[in-house]
């Protein structure tokens, strides 16, 4: 039996800006994973897009191919000084971005860059090295199990008195 040779199509890859790549990625996520997931990624990666489109940054890193370790370090530094409102409510009090949300933003960026490197997507050249490594993302933050509760002792006692046995055994720890 003779096998037919499969030829890989080699196409010229024009450098892509961060905004173009983000639009293509969000379109793909919406198609494959759904509208809500696409919205989550878009809100997280919006912080990265604003950083990448700042005048000084857009000159230093004009395309996604130009992203390097310095881009990631500067981005993480800016995210640590970014203020956001809880759940995106416009009239809420703005607070510094939580470490958990910074982790989510960096992780979403890493996911997008890995998607762009996939052979079936090919938005970045195969020789491009993803600078977003675990060392730069950091560890996934966890909540302190010994943190102060929002309820005081009297409120907890009242809550416990109104619970039945099933509620106490299944819901008390949470």
CSV table of N, CA, C and O in Angstrom, one decimal, residues 69-137:
chain,number,residue,atom,x,y,z
A,69,UNK,N,10.1,38.2,29.2
A,69,UNK,CA,10.1,38.1,30.7
A,69,UNK,C,9.8,39.5,31.3
A,69,UNK,O,9.1,39.6,32.2
A,70,UNK,N,10.5,40.5,30.7
A,70,UNK,CA,10.3,41.9,31.2
A,70,UNK,C,8.8,42.3,31.1
A,70,UNK,O,8.3,43.0,32.0
A,71,UNK,N,8.1,41.9,30.1
A,71,UNK,CA,6.7,42.2,29.9
A,71,UNK,C,5.9,41.6,31.0
A,71,UNK,O,5.1,42.3,31.7
A,72,UNK,N,6.2,40.4,31.4
A,72,UNK,CA,5.5,39.7,32.4
A,72,UNK,C,5.7,40.3,33.8
A,72,UNK,O,4.8,40.5,34.6
A,73,UNK,N,7.0,40.6,34.0
A,73,UNK,CA,7.3,41.2,35.3
A,73,UNK,C,6.7,42.6,35.5
A,73,UNK,O,6.1,42.9,36.5
A,74,UNK,N,6.7,43.4,34.4
A,74,UNK,CA,6.1,44.8,34.5
A,74,UNK,C,4.6,44.6,34.6
A,74,UNK,O,3.9,45.4,35.3
A,75,UNK,N,4.0,43.7,33.9
A,75,UNK,CA,2.5,43.5,34.0
A,75,UNK,C,2.1,43.1,35.4
A,75,UNK,O,1.2,43.6,36.0
A,76,UNK,N,2.8,42.1,36.0
A,76,UNK,CA,2.5,41.7,37.4
A,76,UNK,C,2.6,42.8,38.3
A,76,UNK,O,1.8,43.0,39.3
A,77,UNK,N,3.7,43.7,38.2
A,77,UNK,CA,3.8,44.8,39.0
A,77,UNK,C,2.7,45.8,38.9
A,77,UNK,O,2.2,46.4,39.9
A,78,UNK,N,2.2,46.0,37.7
A,78,UNK,CA,1.1,46.9,37.5
A,78,UNK,C,-0.2,46.3,38.1
A,78,UNK,O,-1.0,47.1,38.6
A,79,UNK,N,-0.4,45.0,37.9
A,79,UNK,CA,-1.6,44.4,38.4
A,79,UNK,C,-1.7,44.5,40.0
A,79,UNK,O,-2.7,44.7,40.5
A,80,UNK,N,-0.5,44.5,40.6
A,80,UNK,CA,-0.5,44.6,42.1
A,80,UNK,C,-0.9,46.0,42.5
A,80,UNK,O,-1.2,46.2,43.7
A,81,UNK,N,-0.8,47.0,41.6
A,81,UNK,CA,-1.2,48.4,42.0
A,81,UNK,C,-2.5,48.8,41.3
A,81,UNK,O,-3.0,49.9,41.4
A,82,UNK,N,-3.2,47.8,40.7
A,82,UNK,CA,-4.5,48.1,40.0
A,82,UNK,C,-5.6,48.0,41.0
A,82,UNK,O,-5.6,47.1,41.9
A,83,UNK,N,-6.5,49.0,40.9
A,83,UNK,CA,-7.7,48.9,41.8
A,83,UNK,C,-8.9,48.5,40.9
A,83,UNK,O,-9.0,48.9,39.8
A,84,UNK,N,-9.7,47.7,41.5
A,84,UNK,CA,-10.9,47.2,40.8
A,84,UNK,C,-12.1,47.2,41.8
A,84,UNK,O,-11.9,47.3,43.0
A,85,UNK,N,-13.3,47.1,41.3
A,85,UNK,CA,-14.5,47.1,42.1
A,85,UNK,C,-14.9,45.6,42.2
A,85,UNK,O,-14.8,44.9,41.2
A,86,UNK,N,-15.5,45.2,43.3
A,86,UNK,CA,-16.0,43.9,43.4
A,86,UNK,C,-17.0,43.5,42.4
A,86,UNK,O,-18.0,44.2,42.2
A,87,UNK,N,-16.8,42.4,41.7
A,87,UNK,CA,-17.7,41.9,40.7
A,87,UNK,C,-18.0,42.9,39.6
A,87,UNK,O,-19.0,42.8,38.9
A,88,UNK,N,-17.2,43.9,39.4
A,88,UNK,CA,-17.3,44.8,38.3
A,88,UNK,C,-18.4,45.9,38.5
A,88,UNK,O,-18.8,46.5,37.5
A,89,UNK,N,-19.0,46.0,39.7
A,89,UNK,CA,-20.0,47.0,39.9
A,89,UNK,C,-19.5,48.4,39.8
A,89,UNK,O,-18.5,48.7,40.5
A,90,UNK,N,-20.0,49.2,39.0
A,90,UNK,CA,-19.5,50.5,38.8
A,90,UNK,C,-19.5,51.5,40.0
A,90,UNK,O,-18.7,52.3,40.2
A,91,UNK,N,-20.5,51.3,40.9
A,91,UNK,CA,-20.7,52.2,42.0
A,91,UNK,C,-20.1,51.7,43.3
A,91,UNK,O,-20.4,52.2,44.3
A,92,UNK,N,-19.4,50.6,43.2
A,92,UNK,CA,-18.8,50.0,44.4
A,92,UNK,C,-17.5,50.7,44.7
A,92,UNK,O,-16.9,51.5,43.9
A,93,UNK,N,-17.0,50.5,45.9
A,93,UNK,CA,-15.7,51.1,46.3
A,93,UNK,C,-14.5,50.3,45.7
A,93,UNK,O,-14.5,49.1,45.8
A,94,UNK,N,-13.6,51.0,45.0
A,94,UNK,CA,-12.5,50.3,44.3
A,94,UNK,C,-11.5,49.9,45.4
A,94,UNK,O,-11.1,50.7,46.3
A,95,UNK,N,-11.0,48.7,45.3
A,95,UNK,CA,-10.0,48.1,46.2
A,95,UNK,C,-8.8,47.6,45.3
A,95,UNK,O,-9.0,47.3,44.2
A,96,UNK,N,-7.7,47.4,45.9
A,96,UNK,CA,-6.6,46.8,45.2
A,96,UNK,C,-7.0,45.4,44.7
A,96,UNK,O,-7.7,44.7,45.4
A,97,UNK,N,-6.5,45.0,43.6
A,97,UNK,CA,-6.8,43.7,43.0
A,97,UNK,C,-6.2,42.6,44.0
A,97,UNK,O,-5.1,42.7,44.4
A,98,UNK,N,-7.0,41.6,44.2
A,98,UNK,CA,-6.6,40.5,45.1
A,98,UNK,C,-5.5,39.7,44.5
A,98,UNK,O,-5.4,39.6,43.3
A,99,UNK,N,-4.7,39.0,45.3
A,99,UNK,CA,-3.7,38.1,44.8
A,99,UNK,C,-4.3,37.0,44.0
A,99,UNK,O,-3.7,36.5,43.0
A,100,UNK,N,-5.5,36.5,44.4
A,100,UNK,CA,-6.2,35.5,43.7
A,100,UNK,C,-6.5,35.9,42.3
A,100,UNK,O,-6.4,35.2,41.3
A,101,UNK,N,-7.0,37.2,42.2
A,101,UNK,CA,-7.4,37.7,40.8
A,101,UNK,C,-6.1,37.9,40.0
A,101,UNK,O,-6.2,37.7,38.8
A,102,UNK,N,-5.1,38.4,40.6
A,102,UNK,CA,-3.8,38.5,39.8
A,102,UNK,C,-3.4,37.1,39.3
A,102,UNK,O,-3.0,37.0,38.1
A,103,UNK,N,-3.5,36.1,40.1
A,103,UNK,CA,-3.2,34.8,39.7
A,103,UNK,C,-4.1,34.4,38.5
A,103,UNK,O,-3.6,33.8,37.5
A,104,UNK,N,-5.4,34.7,38.6
A,104,UNK,CA,-6.3,34.3,37.5
A,104,UNK,C,-6.0,35.0,36.2
A,104,UNK,O,-6.1,34.5,35.1
A,105,UNK,N,-5.6,36.3,36.3
A,105,UNK,CA,-5.2,37.1,35.1
A,105,UNK,C,-4.0,36.5,34.5
A,105,UNK,O,-4.0,36.2,33.2
A,106,UNK,N,-3.0,36.2,35.3
A,106,UNK,CA,-1.7,35.6,34.7
A,106,UNK,C,-2.0,34.2,34.1
A,106,UNK,O,-1.4,33.9,33.1
A,107,UNK,N,-2.8,33.4,34.8
A,107,UNK,CA,-3.1,32.1,34.3
A,107,UNK,C,-3.9,32.2,33.0
A,107,UNK,O,-3.6,31.4,32.1
A,108,UNK,N,-4.8,33.1,32.9
A,108,UNK,CA,-5.6,33.2,31.7
A,108,UNK,C,-4.7,33.7,30.5
A,108,UNK,O,-4.8,33.2,29.4
A,109,UNK,N,-3.7,34.6,30.8
A,109,UNK,CA,-2.7,35.0,29.8
A,109,UNK,C,-1.9,33.8,29.3
A,109,UNK,O,-1.7,33.6,28.1
A,110,UNK,N,-1.5,33.0,30.3
A,110,UNK,CA,-0.7,31.8,29.9
A,110,UNK,C,-1.5,30.8,29.0
A,110,UNK,O,-1.0,30.2,28.1
A,111,UNK,N,-2.8,30.7,29.3
A,111,UNK,CA,-3.7,29.8,28.6
A,111,UNK,C,-3.8,30.3,27.1
A,111,UNK,O,-3.8,29.6,26.2
A,112,UNK,N,-4.0,31.7,27.0
A,112,UNK,CA,-4.1,32.3,25.7
A,112,UNK,C,-2.8,32.1,24.9
A,112,UNK,O,-2.9,31.8,23.7
A,113,UNK,N,-1.7,32.3,25.5
A,113,UNK,CA,-0.4,32.1,24.8
A,113,UNK,C,-0.2,30.7,24.3
A,113,UNK,O,0.3,30.4,23.2
A,114,UNK,N,-0.6,29.7,25.2
A,114,UNK,CA,-0.4,28.3,24.8
A,114,UNK,C,-1.4,28.0,23.7
A,114,UNK,O,-1.0,27.2,22.8
A,115,UNK,N,-2.6,28.6,23.7
A,115,UNK,CA,-3.5,28.4,22.6
A,115,UNK,C,-2.9,28.9,21.3
A,115,UNK,O,-3.0,28.3,20.2
A,116,UNK,N,-2.3,30.1,21.3
A,116,UNK,CA,-1.7,30.7,20.1
A,116,UNK,C,-0.6,29.9,19.6
A,116,UNK,O,-0.3,30.0,18.4
A,117,UNK,N,0.1,29.1,20.4
A,117,UNK,CA,1.2,28.3,19.9
A,117,UNK,C,0.8,27.0,19.4
A,117,UNK,O,1.6,26.3,18.7
A,118,UNK,N,-0.4,26.6,19.6
A,118,UNK,CA,-0.9,25.2,19.1
A,118,UNK,C,-0.7,25.1,17.6
A,118,UNK,O,-1.0,26.1,16.9
A,119,UNK,N,-0.4,23.9,17.1
A,119,UNK,CA,-0.2,23.8,15.7
A,119,UNK,C,-1.4,24.0,14.9
A,119,UNK,O,-1.3,24.4,13.7
A,120,UNK,N,-2.6,23.7,15.4
A,120,UNK,CA,-3.8,23.9,14.6
A,120,UNK,C,-4.3,25.3,14.6
A,120,UNK,O,-5.1,25.7,13.8
A,121,UNK,N,-3.7,26.2,15.5
A,121,UNK,CA,-4.1,27.6,15.6
A,121,UNK,C,-3.0,28.4,14.9
A,121,UNK,O,-3.4,29.3,14.1
A,122,UNK,N,-1.8,28.2,15.2
A,122,UNK,CA,-0.6,28.9,14.6
A,122,UNK,C,-0.7,30.4,14.5
A,122,UNK,O,-0.7,31.0,13.4
A,123,UNK,N,-0.9,31.1,15.6
A,123,UNK,CA,-0.9,32.5,15.6
A,123,UNK,C,0.5,33.1,16.0
A,123,UNK,O,0.8,34.2,15.9
A,124,UNK,N,1.3,32.2,16.6
A,124,UNK,CA,2.7,32.5,16.9
A,124,UNK,C,3.6,31.5,16.3
A,124,UNK,O,3.3,30.4,16.1
A,125,UNK,N,4.8,31.9,16.0
A,125,UNK,CA,5.8,31.0,15.4
A,125,UNK,C,6.2,29.9,16.3
A,125,UNK,O,6.2,30.1,17.5
A,126,UNK,N,6.4,28.7,15.8
A,126,UNK,CA,6.7,27.5,16.6
A,126,UNK,C,8.0,27.7,17.4
A,126,UNK,O,8.1,27.1,18.5
A,127,UNK,N,8.9,28.6,17.0
A,127,UNK,CA,10.2,28.8,17.7
A,127,UNK,C,10.0,29.8,18.9
A,127,UNK,O,10.9,29.9,19.7
A,128,UNK,N,8.9,30.4,19.0
A,128,UNK,CA,8.6,31.4,20.0
A,128,UNK,C,8.6,30.7,21.4
A,128,UNK,O,7.9,29.7,21.5
A,129,UNK,N,9.2,31.3,22.4
A,129,UNK,CA,9.2,30.7,23.7
A,129,UNK,C,8.3,31.5,24.6
A,129,UNK,O,8.4,32.7,24.7
A,130,UNK,N,7.4,30.8,25.2
A,130,UNK,CA,6.4,31.4,26.1
A,130,UNK,C,7.1,31.9,27.4
A,130,UNK,O,7.7,31.0,28.2
A,131,UNK,N,7.2,33.2,27.7
A,131,UNK,CA,7.9,33.7,28.9
A,131,UNK,C,7.1,33.5,30.2
A,131,UNK,O,7.7,33.7,31.3
A,132,UNK,N,5.9,33.1,30.1
A,132,UNK,CA,5.0,33.0,31.3
A,132,UNK,C,5.2,31.6,31.9
A,132,UNK,O,4.6,30.6,31.6
A,133,UNK,N,6.2,31.6,32.9
A,133,UNK,CA,6.5,30.3,33.6
A,133,UNK,C,5.9,30.3,35.0
A,133,UNK,O,5.5,31.4,35.5
A,134,UNK,N,5.8,29.2,35.6
A,134,UNK,CA,5.2,29.0,36.9
A,134,UNK,C,5.8,30.0,37.9
A,134,UNK,O,5.2,30.5,38.8
A,135,UNK,N,7.1,30.1,37.8
A,135,UNK,CA,7.9,31.0,38.7
A,135,UNK,C,7.3,32.4,38.7
A,135,UNK,O,7.2,33.1,39.7
A,136,UNK,N,6.9,32.9,37.5
A,136,UNK,CA,6.4,34.3,37.4
A,136,UNK,C,5.0,34.4,37.8
A,136,UNK,O,4.5,35.4,38.3
A,137,UNK,N,4.2,33.3,37.5
A,137,UNK,CA,2.8,33.4,37.9
A,137,UNK,C,2.6,33.3,39.4
A,137,UNK,O,1.8,34.0,40.0
